[in-house]
Short mmCIF file of C-alpha atoms in Angstrom, two decimals:
data_model
loop_
_atom_site.label_atom_id
_atom_site.label_comp_id
_atom_site.label_asym_id
_atom_site.label_seq_id
_atom_site.Cartn_x
_atom_site.Cartn_y
_atom_site.Cartn_z
CA MET A 110 0.00 0.00 0.00
CA SER A 111 1.73 3.13 -1.20
CA ASP A 112 0.32 6.58 -0.50
CA LEU A 113 2.92 9.09 -1.55
CA THR A 114 0.53 11.47 -3.32
CA ARG A 115 0.94 14.23 -0.73
CA LEU A 116 4.64 13.68 0.00
CA SER A 117 7.21 16.29 -1.00
CA ILE A 118 10.95 15.83 -0.43
CA ASN A 119 12.84 18.91 0.65
CA GLN A 120 16.19 18.74 -1.07
CA GLU A 121 18.11 19.44 2.15
CA THR A 122 16.93 16.07 3.43
CA ILE A 123 19.12 14.45 0.76
CA LYS A 124 21.70 17.17 0.43
CA GLN A 125 24.24 14.70 -0.99
CA TRP A 126 22.20 14.60 -4.22
CA SER A 127 22.59 17.06 -7.07
CA LEU A 128 19.39 18.44 -8.58
CA PRO A 129 19.48 15.90 -11.47
CA GLU A 130 20.01 13.09 -8.97
CA LEU A 131 17.10 14.39 -6.88
CA ALA A 132 14.82 14.55 -9.91
CA GLU A 133 15.75 11.07 -11.09
CA GLY A 134 15.55 9.60 -7.57
CA CYS A 135 12.11 11.06 -6.87
CA VAL A 136 10.69 9.86 -10.19
CA LYS A 137 12.01 6.36 -9.55
CA ALA A 138 10.47 6.38 -6.07
CA GLY A 139 7.09 7.58 -7.31
CA ILE A 140 7.33 10.98 -5.65
CA ASP A 141 6.29 13.99 -7.72
CA LYS A 142 6.99 16.96 -5.43
CA VAL A 143 10.14 18.57 -4.07
CA GLY A 144 11.01 21.53 -1.84
CA LEU A 145 14.07 23.51 -2.90
CA TRP A 146 16.72 25.82 -1.44
CA ARG A 147 18.04 28.92 -3.12
CA ALA A 148 21.77 28.19 -3.07
CA PRO A 149 21.73 24.88 -4.99
CA VAL A 150 19.10 26.25 -7.37
CA GLN A 151 21.20 29.36 -8.09
CA GLU A 152 24.21 27.15 -8.66
CA TYR A 153 22.36 24.95 -11.15
CA GLY A 154 20.46 27.91 -12.59
CA VAL A 155 16.81 28.82 -11.97
CA GLU A 156 15.58 28.27 -15.52
CA ARG A 157 17.62 25.10 -15.89
CA THR A 158 16.19 23.78 -12.61
CA ALA A 159 12.66 24.63 -13.73
CA ARG A 160 13.22 22.79 -17.00
CA LEU A 161 14.83 19.78 -15.31
CA LEU A 162 11.97 19.37 -12.88
CA GLY A 163 9.29 20.12 -15.46
CA ASP A 164 10.69 17.48 -17.79
CA ALA A 165 10.65 14.99 -14.91
CA GLY A 166 7.05 15.85 -14.03
CA LEU A 167 8.02 17.23 -10.62
CA SER A 168 6.45 20.28 -9.02
CA VAL A 169 8.07 22.55 -6.46
CA THR A 170 6.14 22.88 -3.20
CA SER A 171 8.28 25.62 -1.62
CA LEU A 172 11.46 27.58 -1.96
CA CYS A 173 13.63 28.16 1.13
CA ARG A 174 14.35 30.82 2.06
CA GLY A 175 13.77 34.51 2.21
CA GLY A 176 13.72 36.55 5.37
CA PHE A 177 16.39 37.95 7.67
CA PHE A 178 14.44 41.16 8.02
CA THR A 179 15.58 42.30 11.45
CA ALA A 180 18.61 44.49 10.72
CA THR A 181 18.39 48.05 12.02
CA ASP A 182 21.02 49.47 9.66
CA PRO A 183 19.20 51.06 6.67
CA ALA A 184 21.70 49.82 4.08
CA GLU A 185 21.49 46.30 5.47
CA ARG A 186 17.70 46.45 5.42
CA ALA A 187 17.73 47.63 1.82
CA ARG A 188 20.04 44.76 0.87
CA ALA A 189 17.75 42.29 2.65
CA LEU A 190 14.72 43.56 0.75
CA ASP A 191 16.60 43.39 -2.56
CA ASP A 192 17.63 39.84 -1.78
CA ASN A 193 14.06 38.90 -0.88
CA ARG A 194 12.73 40.34 -4.14
CA ALA A 195 15.29 38.14 -5.90
CA ALA A 196 14.03 35.16 -3.88
CA VAL A 197 10.47 35.93 -4.98
CA ASP A 198 11.61 36.07 -8.60
CA GLU A 199 13.35 32.72 -8.20
CA ALA A 200 10.21 31.21 -6.63
CA ALA A 201 8.16 32.49 -9.56
CA GLY A 202 10.76 31.10 -11.97
CA LEU A 203 10.34 27.68 -10.35
CA SER A 204 6.52 27.97 -10.51
CA THR A 205 6.21 27.45 -6.78
CA ASP A 206 3.59 29.49 -4.97
CA THR A 207 5.38 29.50 -1.61
CA LEU A 208 8.51 31.30 -0.42
CA VAL A 209 9.47 30.23 3.11
CA LEU A 210 10.74 33.04 5.34
CA VAL A 211 13.18 32.68 8.21
CA SER A 212 12.63 36.08 9.66
CA GLY A 213 15.97 36.81 11.34
CA GLY A 214 17.40 36.99 14.85
CA LEU A 215 18.49 39.88 17.03
CA PRO A 216 21.01 42.30 15.54
CA ALA A 217 24.40 42.20 17.30
CA GLY A 218 24.14 43.73 20.77
CA SER A 219 20.35 44.10 20.64
CA ARG A 220 17.99 42.67 23.25
CA ASP A 221 14.84 44.07 21.68
CA LEU A 222 12.74 41.13 20.51
CA TYR A 223 9.66 43.29 20.13
CA GLY A 224 11.41 45.82 17.88
CA ALA A 225 12.82 43.02 15.76
CA ARG A 226 9.35 41.54 15.28
CA GLU A 227 8.02 44.93 14.19
CA ARG A 228 10.78 45.27 11.61
CA ILE A 229 9.68 41.92 10.16
CA ALA A 230 6.17 43.26 9.71
CA ASP A 231 7.58 46.44 8.12
CA ALA A 232 9.57 44.38 5.62
CA LEU A 233 6.56 42.20 4.79
CA ALA A 234 4.55 45.32 4.03
CA GLU A 235 7.06 46.11 1.29
CA LEU A 236 7.58 42.58 0.07
CA ALA A 237 4.09 41.04 0.12
CA PRO A 238 2.59 43.09 -2.74
CA TYR A 239 5.68 42.46 -4.87
CA ALA A 240 5.34 38.73 -4.25
CA ALA A 241 1.60 38.71 -4.83
CA GLU A 242 2.07 40.29 -8.27
CA ARG A 243 4.28 37.32 -9.14
CA GLY A 244 1.94 34.65 -7.75
CA VAL A 245 4.10 33.94 -4.72
CA ARG A 246 2.84 33.66 -1.14
CA LEU A 247 5.13 34.47 1.76
CA ALA A 248 5.18 31.85 4.50
CA VAL A 249 6.48 33.05 7.88
CA GLU A 250 8.10 30.09 9.62
CA PRO A 251 8.21 30.10 13.39
CA LEU A 252 11.53 28.54 14.37
CA HIS A 253 12.09 26.66 17.61
CA PRO A 254 12.80 29.11 20.48
CA MET A 255 16.39 27.85 20.62
CA PHE A 256 16.93 29.84 17.40
CA ALA A 257 15.36 33.06 18.70
CA SER A 258 18.56 35.06 19.11
CA ASP A 259 20.48 34.08 16.00
CA ARG A 260 17.99 33.00 13.34
CA CYS A 261 14.38 33.88 14.00
CA VAL A 262 12.69 35.99 16.66
CA VAL A 263 9.38 34.45 15.57
CA SER A 264 9.23 31.40 17.84
CA THR A 265 5.60 30.27 17.87
CA LEU A 266 2.69 29.91 15.49
CA SER A 267 0.90 32.48 17.59
CA GLN A 268 3.60 35.07 16.93
CA ALA A 269 3.80 34.15 13.25
CA LEU A 270 0.05 34.57 12.87
CA ASP A 271 0.06 37.87 14.77
CA ILE A 272 2.38 39.13 12.01
CA ALA A 273 0.79 37.32 9.05
CA GLU A 274 -2.72 38.47 9.90
CA ARG A 275 -1.77 42.07 9.23
CA PHE A 276 -1.77 41.10 5.53
CA PRO A 277 -4.20 39.35 3.18
CA ALA A 278 -4.08 35.54 3.58
CA GLU A 279 -3.24 35.04 -0.09
CA GLN A 280 -0.13 37.18 0.48
CA VAL A 281 1.23 36.11 3.89
CA GLY A 282 0.72 32.85 5.79
CA VAL A 283 2.74 30.55 8.00
CA VAL A 284 4.72 27.33 7.90
CA VAL A 285 3.73 24.58 10.31
CA ASP A 286 6.97 22.63 10.82
CA THR A 287 6.63 19.90 13.43
CA TYR A 288 10.28 20.21 14.46
CA HIS A 289 9.78 23.79 15.56
CA VAL A 290 6.35 23.65 17.21
CA TRP A 291 5.94 20.09 18.55
CA TRP A 292 6.54 21.14 22.18
CA ASP A 293 3.95 23.93 22.20
CA ASP A 294 0.64 23.20 23.92
CA GLN A 295 -0.87 26.10 22.01
CA ALA A 296 0.08 24.68 18.61
CA PRO A 297 -3.23 22.84 18.06
CA ALA A 298 -5.29 25.99 18.68
CA GLN A 299 -2.94 28.06 16.53
CA ILE A 300 -3.11 25.51 13.70
CA ALA A 301 -6.89 25.82 13.83
CA ARG A 302 -6.54 29.62 13.75
CA ALA A 303 -4.14 29.44 10.80
CA GLY A 304 -6.38 27.07 8.90
CA ALA A 305 -9.52 29.10 9.52
CA GLY A 306 -7.74 32.08 8.00
CA GLY A 307 -6.41 30.12 5.03
CA ARG A 308 -2.87 30.74 6.19
CA ILE A 309 -1.26 27.29 6.36
CA HIS A 310 1.01 27.83 3.38
CA SER A 311 3.38 24.98 4.12
CA PHE A 312 3.39 21.86 6.30
CA GLN A 313 6.79 20.34 7.02
CA LEU A 314 7.89 17.26 8.95
CA ALA A 315 11.01 16.42 10.93
CA ASP A 316 11.36 14.58 14.22
CA TRP A 317 12.78 15.94 17.49
CA ILE A 318 15.69 13.94 18.88
CA THR A 319 18.31 14.48 21.58
CA PRO A 320 21.09 15.00 22.44
CA LEU A 321 21.29 18.11 20.28
CA PRO A 322 24.59 18.58 18.45
CA ALA A 323 26.76 21.66 18.95
CA GLY A 324 25.13 24.60 17.20
CA VAL A 325 21.82 22.64 17.23
CA LEU A 326 21.12 23.21 13.52
CA LEU A 327 21.78 19.72 12.20
CA GLY A 328 20.07 17.70 14.92
CA ARG A 329 16.76 16.87 13.27
CA GLY A 330 15.54 13.32 13.45
CA GLN A 331 14.29 10.91 10.81
CA LEU A 332 10.52 10.47 11.07
CA GLY A 333 9.60 8.10 13.87
CA GLU A 334 12.82 8.13 15.83
CA GLY A 335 11.90 10.98 18.15
CA SER A 336 9.19 12.73 20.14
CA VAL A 337 6.88 14.12 17.46
CA ASP A 338 3.37 12.72 17.03
CA PHE A 339 3.13 13.25 13.25
CA ARG A 340 -0.28 11.71 12.87
CA ALA A 341 -1.70 14.14 15.41
CA PHE A 342 -0.20 17.10 13.56
CA ARG A 343 -1.47 15.85 10.21
CA GLN A 344 -4.95 15.42 11.66
CA GLN A 345 -4.80 18.96 13.08
CA VAL A 346 -3.77 20.64 9.82
CA GLU A 347 -6.31 18.64 7.86
CA ALA A 348 -9.08 19.40 10.35
CA ALA A 349 -8.07 23.04 9.82
CA GLY A 350 -8.70 22.63 6.09
CA PHE A 351 -5.18 22.05 4.82
CA ALA A 352 -4.99 19.64 1.89
CA GLY A 353 -1.61 20.62 0.45
CA PRO A 354 1.74 18.91 0.16
CA ILE A 355 3.47 17.38 3.17
CA GLU A 356 7.14 18.21 2.94
CA VAL A 357 9.83 16.26 4.77
CA GLU A 358 12.75 18.52 5.68
CA ILE A 359 15.42 16.90 7.84
CA PHE A 360 18.86 18.41 8.42
CA ASN A 361 21.05 15.63 9.71
CA GLU A 362 24.63 14.84 8.80
CA SER A 363 24.14 11.12 9.35
CA LEU A 364 21.47 11.08 6.61
CA TRP A 365 23.77 13.06 4.30
CA ALA A 366 26.53 10.48 4.76
CA ARG A 367 24.36 7.66 3.38
CA ASP A 368 23.28 6.60 -0.08
CA GLY A 369 20.64 9.05 -1.29
CA ALA A 370 18.26 6.44 -2.72
CA GLU A 371 18.40 4.53 0.56
CA VAL A 372 17.55 7.69 2.52
CA LEU A 373 14.69 8.52 0.16
CA ALA A 374 13.25 5.02 0.49
CA GLU A 375 13.52 5.27 4.26
CA VAL A 376 11.80 8.67 4.31
CA ALA A 377 8.97 7.36 2.15
CA ALA A 378 8.52 4.31 4.37
CA ARG A 379 8.67 6.30 7.59
CA TYR A 380 6.26 8.87 6.19
CA GLN A 381 3.72 6.17 5.43
CA GLU A 382 4.25 4.50 8.80
CA HIS A 383 4.06 7.62 10.96
CA ALA A 384 2.23 10.33 9.05
CA CYS A 385 -0.42 8.55 6.97
CA MET B 298 27.63 51.98 44.91
CA SER B 299 26.98 48.43 45.98
CA ASP B 300 23.49 46.95 46.01
CA LEU B 301 23.83 43.26 46.64
CA THR B 302 21.00 42.99 49.18
CA ARG B 303 18.76 40.98 46.86
CA LEU B 304 21.49 38.92 45.18
CA SER B 305 21.73 35.17 45.78
CA ILE B 306 24.46 33.02 44.27
CA ASN B 307 23.41 29.62 43.06
CA GLN B 308 26.25 27.27 43.86
CA GLU B 309 26.29 25.78 40.35
CA THR B 310 27.47 29.16 39.06
CA ILE B 311 30.73 28.57 40.93
CA LYS B 312 30.73 24.79 40.88
CA GLN B 313 34.52 24.70 41.37
CA TRP B 314 33.99 25.86 44.96
CA SER B 315 33.27 23.51 47.88
CA LEU B 316 30.51 24.57 50.27
CA PRO B 317 33.01 26.04 52.78
CA GLU B 318 34.68 27.97 49.94
CA LEU B 319 31.28 29.22 48.79
CA ALA B 320 30.36 30.35 52.30
CA GLU B 321 33.65 32.13 52.84
CA GLY B 322 33.65 33.67 49.37
CA CYS B 323 30.12 35.03 49.68
CA VAL B 324 30.78 36.54 53.11
CA LYS B 325 33.92 38.25 51.82
CA ALA B 326 31.98 39.61 48.83
CA GLY B 327 29.15 40.94 51.01
CA ILE B 328 26.58 38.47 49.68
CA ASP B 329 24.32 36.81 52.25
CA LYS B 330 22.22 34.41 50.18
CA VAL B 331 22.93 31.22 48.25
CA GLY B 332 20.96 28.70 46.19
CA LEU B 333 21.98 25.08 46.64
CA TRP B 334 21.87 21.77 44.80
CA ARG B 335 21.08 18.46 46.40
CA ALA B 336 24.12 16.42 45.36
CA PRO B 337 26.82 18.66 46.87
CA VAL B 338 24.67 19.21 49.98
CA GLN B 339 24.19 15.48 50.44
CA GLU B 340 27.89 14.95 50.02
CA TYR B 341 28.75 17.54 52.66
CA GLY B 342 25.78 16.57 54.85
CA VAL B 343 22.50 18.46 55.23
CA GLU B 344 22.91 19.35 58.90
CA ARG B 345 26.55 20.20 58.42
CA THR B 346 25.66 22.47 55.48
CA ALA B 347 22.94 24.17 57.51
CA ARG B 348 25.40 24.78 60.36
CA LEU B 349 28.14 26.03 58.03
CA LEU B 350 25.85 28.52 56.35
CA GLY B 351 24.13 29.55 59.59
CA ASP B 352 27.48 30.28 61.22
CA ALA B 353 28.44 32.37 58.19
CA GLY B 354 25.16 34.31 58.33
CA LEU B 355 24.01 32.99 54.96
CA SER B 356 20.46 32.02 54.10
CA VAL B 357 19.39 29.51 51.45
CA THR B 358 17.04 30.93 48.84
CA SER B 359 16.26 27.67 47.06
CA LEU B 360 17.19 24.02 46.78
CA CYS B 361 17.50 22.44 43.32
CA ARG B 362 15.94 20.12 42.50
CA GLY B 363 13.00 17.84 42.92
CA GLY B 364 10.80 16.71 40.08
CA PHE B 365 11.09 14.09 37.33
CA PHE B 366 7.48 13.16 37.80
CA THR B 367 6.63 11.89 34.33
CA ALA B 368 7.39 8.16 34.52
CA THR B 369 4.50 5.85 33.68
CA ASP B 370 5.92 2.80 35.44
CA PRO B 371 4.33 2.59 38.93
CA ALA B 372 7.54 1.51 40.68
CA GLU B 373 9.46 4.33 39.04
CA ARG B 374 6.76 6.81 40.03
CA ALA B 375 6.87 5.60 43.63
CA ARG B 376 10.64 6.01 43.67
CA ALA B 377 10.34 9.53 42.28
CA LEU B 378 7.85 10.50 45.00
CA ASP B 379 10.08 9.02 47.71
CA ASP B 380 13.01 10.94 46.34
CA ASN B 381 10.98 14.14 46.25
CA ARG B 382 9.89 13.70 49.87
CA ALA B 383 13.59 13.36 50.71
CA ALA B 384 14.25 16.57 48.77
CA VAL B 385 11.55 18.34 50.79
CA ASP B 386 13.13 17.10 54.01
CA GLU B 387 16.51 18.38 52.84
CA ALA B 388 15.02 21.77 51.96
CA ALA B 389 13.45 21.95 55.43
CA GLY B 390 16.78 20.95 56.97
CA LEU B 391 18.41 23.87 55.16
CA SER B 392 15.64 26.25 56.28
CA THR B 393 14.85 27.21 52.71
CA ASP B 394 11.22 27.71 51.83
CA THR B 395 11.61 26.81 48.16
CA LEU B 396 12.22 23.50 46.40
CA VAL B 397 12.75 23.96 42.66
CA LEU B 398 11.16 21.29 40.48
CA VAL B 399 12.36 20.16 37.08
CA SER B 400 9.30 18.22 36.16
CA GLY B 401 10.67 15.57 33.80
CA GLY B 402 10.65 14.83 30.07
CA LEU B 403 8.90 12.20 27.98
CA PRO B 404 9.34 8.58 29.04
CA ALA B 405 11.30 6.51 26.49
CA GLY B 406 9.21 5.93 23.37
CA SER B 407 6.39 8.22 24.47
CA ARG B 408 5.11 11.14 22.40
CA ASP B 409 2.37 12.12 24.84
CA LEU B 410 3.24 15.57 26.19
CA TYR B 411 -0.27 16.05 27.54
CA GLY B 412 -0.24 12.84 29.53
CA ALA B 413 3.18 13.67 30.95
CA ARG B 414 1.93 17.07 32.11
CA GLU B 415 -1.04 15.41 33.83
CA ARG B 416 1.27 13.03 35.68
CA ILE B 417 3.17 16.05 36.99
CA ALA B 418 -0.04 17.44 38.45
CA ASP B 419 -0.84 14.03 39.95
CA ALA B 420 2.55 13.91 41.65
CA LEU B 421 2.16 17.45 42.98
CA ALA B 422 -1.15 16.50 44.53
CA GLU B 423 0.70 13.94 46.63
CA LEU B 424 3.77 16.01 47.32
CA ALA B 425 2.41 19.52 47.97
CA PRO B 426 0.70 18.78 51.33
CA TYR B 427 3.78 16.89 52.54
CA ALA B 428 5.94 19.89 51.64
CA ALA B 429 3.53 22.41 53.14
CA GLU B 430 3.63 20.61 56.50
CA ARG B 431 7.39 21.16 56.47
CA GLY B 432 7.25 24.81 55.43
CA VAL B 433 8.46 24.16 51.90
CA ARG B 434 6.89 25.60 48.76
CA LEU B 435 7.20 23.72 45.48
CA ALA B 436 8.35 25.85 42.54
CA VAL B 437 7.58 24.44 39.10
CA GLU B 438 10.28 25.64 36.72
CA PRO B 439 9.42 25.93 33.06
CA LEU B 440 12.52 24.91 31.13
CA HIS B 441 13.37 26.19 27.67
CA PRO B 442 11.49 24.22 24.98
CA MET B 443 14.78 22.70 23.83
CA PHE B 444 14.58 20.57 27.00
CA ALA B 445 10.97 19.44 26.46
CA SER B 446 11.72 15.85 25.48
CA ASP B 447 14.48 14.94 27.90
CA ARG B 448 14.16 17.15 30.99
CA CYS B 449 10.91 19.03 31.32
CA VAL B 450 7.66 18.94 29.39
CA VAL B 451 6.70 22.21 31.10
CA SER B 452 8.13 24.74 28.65
CA THR B 453 6.39 28.05 29.40
CA LEU B 454 5.23 30.07 32.39
CA SER B 455 1.72 29.64 31.06
CA GLN B 456 1.98 25.84 31.30
CA ALA B 457 3.65 26.01 34.70
CA LEU B 458 0.87 28.23 36.03
CA ASP B 459 -1.83 26.02 34.54
CA ILE B 460 -0.42 23.26 36.74
CA ALA B 461 0.46 25.35 39.81
CA GLU B 462 -2.94 27.00 39.98
CA ARG B 463 -4.58 23.66 40.76
CA PHE B 464 -3.00 24.02 44.21
CA PRO B 465 -2.88 26.71 46.91
CA ALA B 466 -0.30 29.44 46.11
CA GLU B 467 1.54 28.84 49.38
CA GLN B 468 2.07 25.24 48.27
CA VAL B 469 2.88 25.42 44.55
CA GLY B 470 4.29 28.31 42.53
CA VAL B 471 6.70 28.82 39.66
CA VAL B 472 10.27 29.78 38.93
CA VAL B 473 10.87 32.69 36.58
CA ASP B 474 14.30 31.94 35.08
CA THR B 475 15.29 34.41 32.39
CA TYR B 476 17.32 31.79 30.52
CA HIS B 477 14.25 29.66 29.94
CA VAL B 478 11.59 32.27 29.18
CA TRP B 479 13.41 35.24 27.65
CA TRP B 480 12.22 34.45 24.10
CA ASP B 481 8.51 34.19 24.99
CA ASP B 482 6.31 37.16 24.10
CA GLN B 483 3.76 35.88 26.61
CA ALA B 484 6.22 35.93 29.51
CA PRO B 485 5.35 39.48 30.67
CA ALA B 486 1.64 38.67 30.90
CA GLN B 487 2.38 35.36 32.60
CA ILE B 488 4.70 37.03 35.11
CA ALA B 489 1.85 39.40 35.95
CA ARG B 490 -0.48 36.41 36.32
CA ALA B 491 2.03 34.61 38.53
CA GLY B 492 2.58 37.66 40.71
CA ALA B 493 -1.12 38.40 41.09
CA GLY B 494 -1.55 34.87 42.42
CA GLY B 495 1.45 35.08 44.75
CA ARG B 496 3.16 32.34 42.80
CA ILE B 497 6.57 33.75 41.89
CA HIS B 498 8.50 31.52 44.26
CA SER B 499 11.89 32.03 42.67
CA PHE B 500 13.50 34.48 40.25
CA GLN B 501 16.69 33.34 38.56
CA LEU B 502 19.05 35.02 36.12
CA ALA B 503 21.30 33.68 33.36
CA ASP B 504 21.97 35.09 29.92
CA TRP B 505 21.21 33.48 26.55
CA ILE B 506 24.23 33.07 24.27
CA THR B 507 24.99 31.15 21.09
CA PRO B 508 26.32 28.97 19.63
CA LEU B 509 24.88 26.38 21.98
CA PRO B 510 27.27 23.59 22.95
CA ALA B 511 26.53 19.93 22.24
CA GLY B 512 23.83 18.73 24.64
CA VAL B 513 22.92 22.43 25.23
CA LEU B 514 22.94 22.13 29.04
CA LEU B 515 26.12 24.07 29.79
CA GLY B 516 25.67 26.96 27.39
CA ARG B 517 24.36 29.64 29.73
CA GLY B 518 25.90 33.08 29.51
CA GLN B 519 27.35 35.42 32.11
CA LEU B 520 24.98 38.34 32.75
CA GLY B 521 25.28 40.96 30.05
CA GLU B 522 26.99 38.93 27.35
CA GLY B 523 23.83 37.73 25.64
CA SER B 524 20.28 38.51 24.55
CA VAL B 525 18.40 38.82 27.86
CA ASP B 526 17.07 42.19 28.99
CA PHE B 527 17.46 41.59 32.75
CA ARG B 528 16.28 45.01 33.81
CA ALA B 529 13.00 44.48 31.96
CA PHE B 530 12.48 41.12 33.67
CA ARG B 531 13.29 42.56 37.09
CA GLN B 532 10.82 45.39 36.50
CA GLN B 533 8.17 42.87 35.47
CA VAL B 534 8.53 40.62 38.51
CA GLU B 535 8.64 43.62 40.84
CA ALA B 536 5.59 45.21 39.19
CA ALA B 537 3.94 41.84 39.83
CA GLY B 538 4.71 42.18 43.54
CA PHE B 539 7.84 40.06 43.82
CA ALA B 540 10.36 41.39 46.36
CA GLY B 541 12.36 38.22 47.01
CA PRO B 542 15.91 37.15 46.28
CA ILE B 543 17.39 37.37 42.80
CA GLU B 544 19.39 34.25 42.19
CA VAL B 545 22.12 33.99 39.57
CA GLU B 546 22.36 30.47 38.19
CA ILE B 547 24.77 30.02 35.28
CA PHE B 548 25.94 26.63 34.02
CA ASN B 549 29.04 27.28 31.95
CA GLU B 550 32.26 25.32 31.86
CA SER B 551 34.32 28.41 31.07
CA LEU B 552 33.20 29.97 34.37
CA TRP B 553 34.00 26.75 36.24
CA ALA B 554 37.54 26.76 34.83
CA ARG B 555 38.32 30.15 36.41
CA ASP B 556 39.17 31.31 39.92
CA GLY B 557 35.98 31.21 42.01
CA ALA B 558 36.48 34.58 43.69
CA GLU B 559 37.06 36.20 40.32
CA VAL B 560 33.84 34.69 38.94
CA LEU B 561 31.89 35.80 42.00
CA ALA B 562 33.20 39.37 41.70
CA GLU B 563 32.28 39.37 38.03
CA VAL B 564 28.77 38.08 38.75
CA ALA B 565 28.26 40.76 41.41
CA ALA B 566 29.47 43.50 39.07
CA ARG B 567 27.41 42.26 36.12
CA TYR B 568 24.36 41.92 38.34
CA GLN B 569 24.64 45.53 39.42
CA GLU B 570 25.31 46.71 35.89
CA HIS B 571 22.51 44.79 34.16
CA ALA B 572 19.87 43.89 36.75
CA CYS B 573 19.79 46.79 39.21
#
């Protein structure tokens, strides 16, 4: 019994694969959706990536990532907005409707979380109309609170929605990534809130495992080996009206050290075992 | 200008010091309060510790730690309750009114955060009257969400208060530790809630710095070197009616590698610079 119709593979999960390898591997495995990152796409070329995936019958469920909106320096803010407009253009070039945003941490020496969150909203006000004209939705991703100082001052779905709801739902929504929100007792209510507003723009899966490695970035678990109740999250987003792709995005060096096809087969099996 | 009247030094901040060294060092520095941990107190002896500190004119602001209430196995639960009654007895023996609780993570293989939180409340129902009879208040400490799976499923002040408020305020309150709650936009409102209910049983300071070390336990920052706005937190707890000791509790191997008196002087100076 294979049910991979909703599954999307984020390319960082199998970072050892080139884009052609990813395309070929997904087709062989019966998976027709991928999530992409800007750097490897830029390296391969946006148009060339679009053609490669189109020829393989693959669609792109999201592009990671825009964001980093929290600088106070005007020149740095201007550069960030320029870079985000480029990210929107790349998303449009890949025919994906969703640009994932990692909003940015505290500027050096700052302790002002509230000010940083306001600067995110200010940047979205400039960026959202630009993206909307190009058919791209901005998806604010709350990152786990352990990333609040250095990557993303938006730590919960509640905070992400407080920002997103200042804009039309077709312009700004949120990412529900189990790795970041699994611990939060308010996540179910906030998923319902996001769904009611049509703002679940992306749903991503990774498991929570410990001990965390130094720097904590590459400590995500393969589905089923950690603390996340994926089935519960899937039921919550679906009860909230979400029927989109389910993207598996795992950053873990031990997965990157293995054969890509083996990792993909494992992800597909674990997805069906734990999230279907 | 020295204002150390509210300052308490948690012994883990200067773990390289024995209890006699801690007592002597604090007296020399003009600090009259300490927070203690069970293991070094047990090693030195509870009565002997009480006598040592009493002779030095030091009071004990808190004892760390009881807790680990989340086991499902009945024998393990019984052992945890026995151990917590012993912790209460030790707190009473040290004449501190506050036992800090680290409530416990998920049992192996479990993904049921909600069930784990209920088992914490069940354990408190047994433990709180026992503690109250001995003049000891239980202080539920929300730990940063990065500890949710392996140390403490209570991740926010809101969750801690949801549990504490099932009991009388003189029996069960919460710890406000800046390291664990600094990122949370709901912390100010929850501090007000805790204060209004007379449930701020302990106020602890440590700074948030990155990169986090492997295992993330020993990555706390010296006051002033990270992202926490201590003055804002102090204002919030005081506006909420808290006038108790302000305990500095930093776990950091680089502090432990230095001369204890030098670390203590630095803590006192940083405290006055950033939290007064």
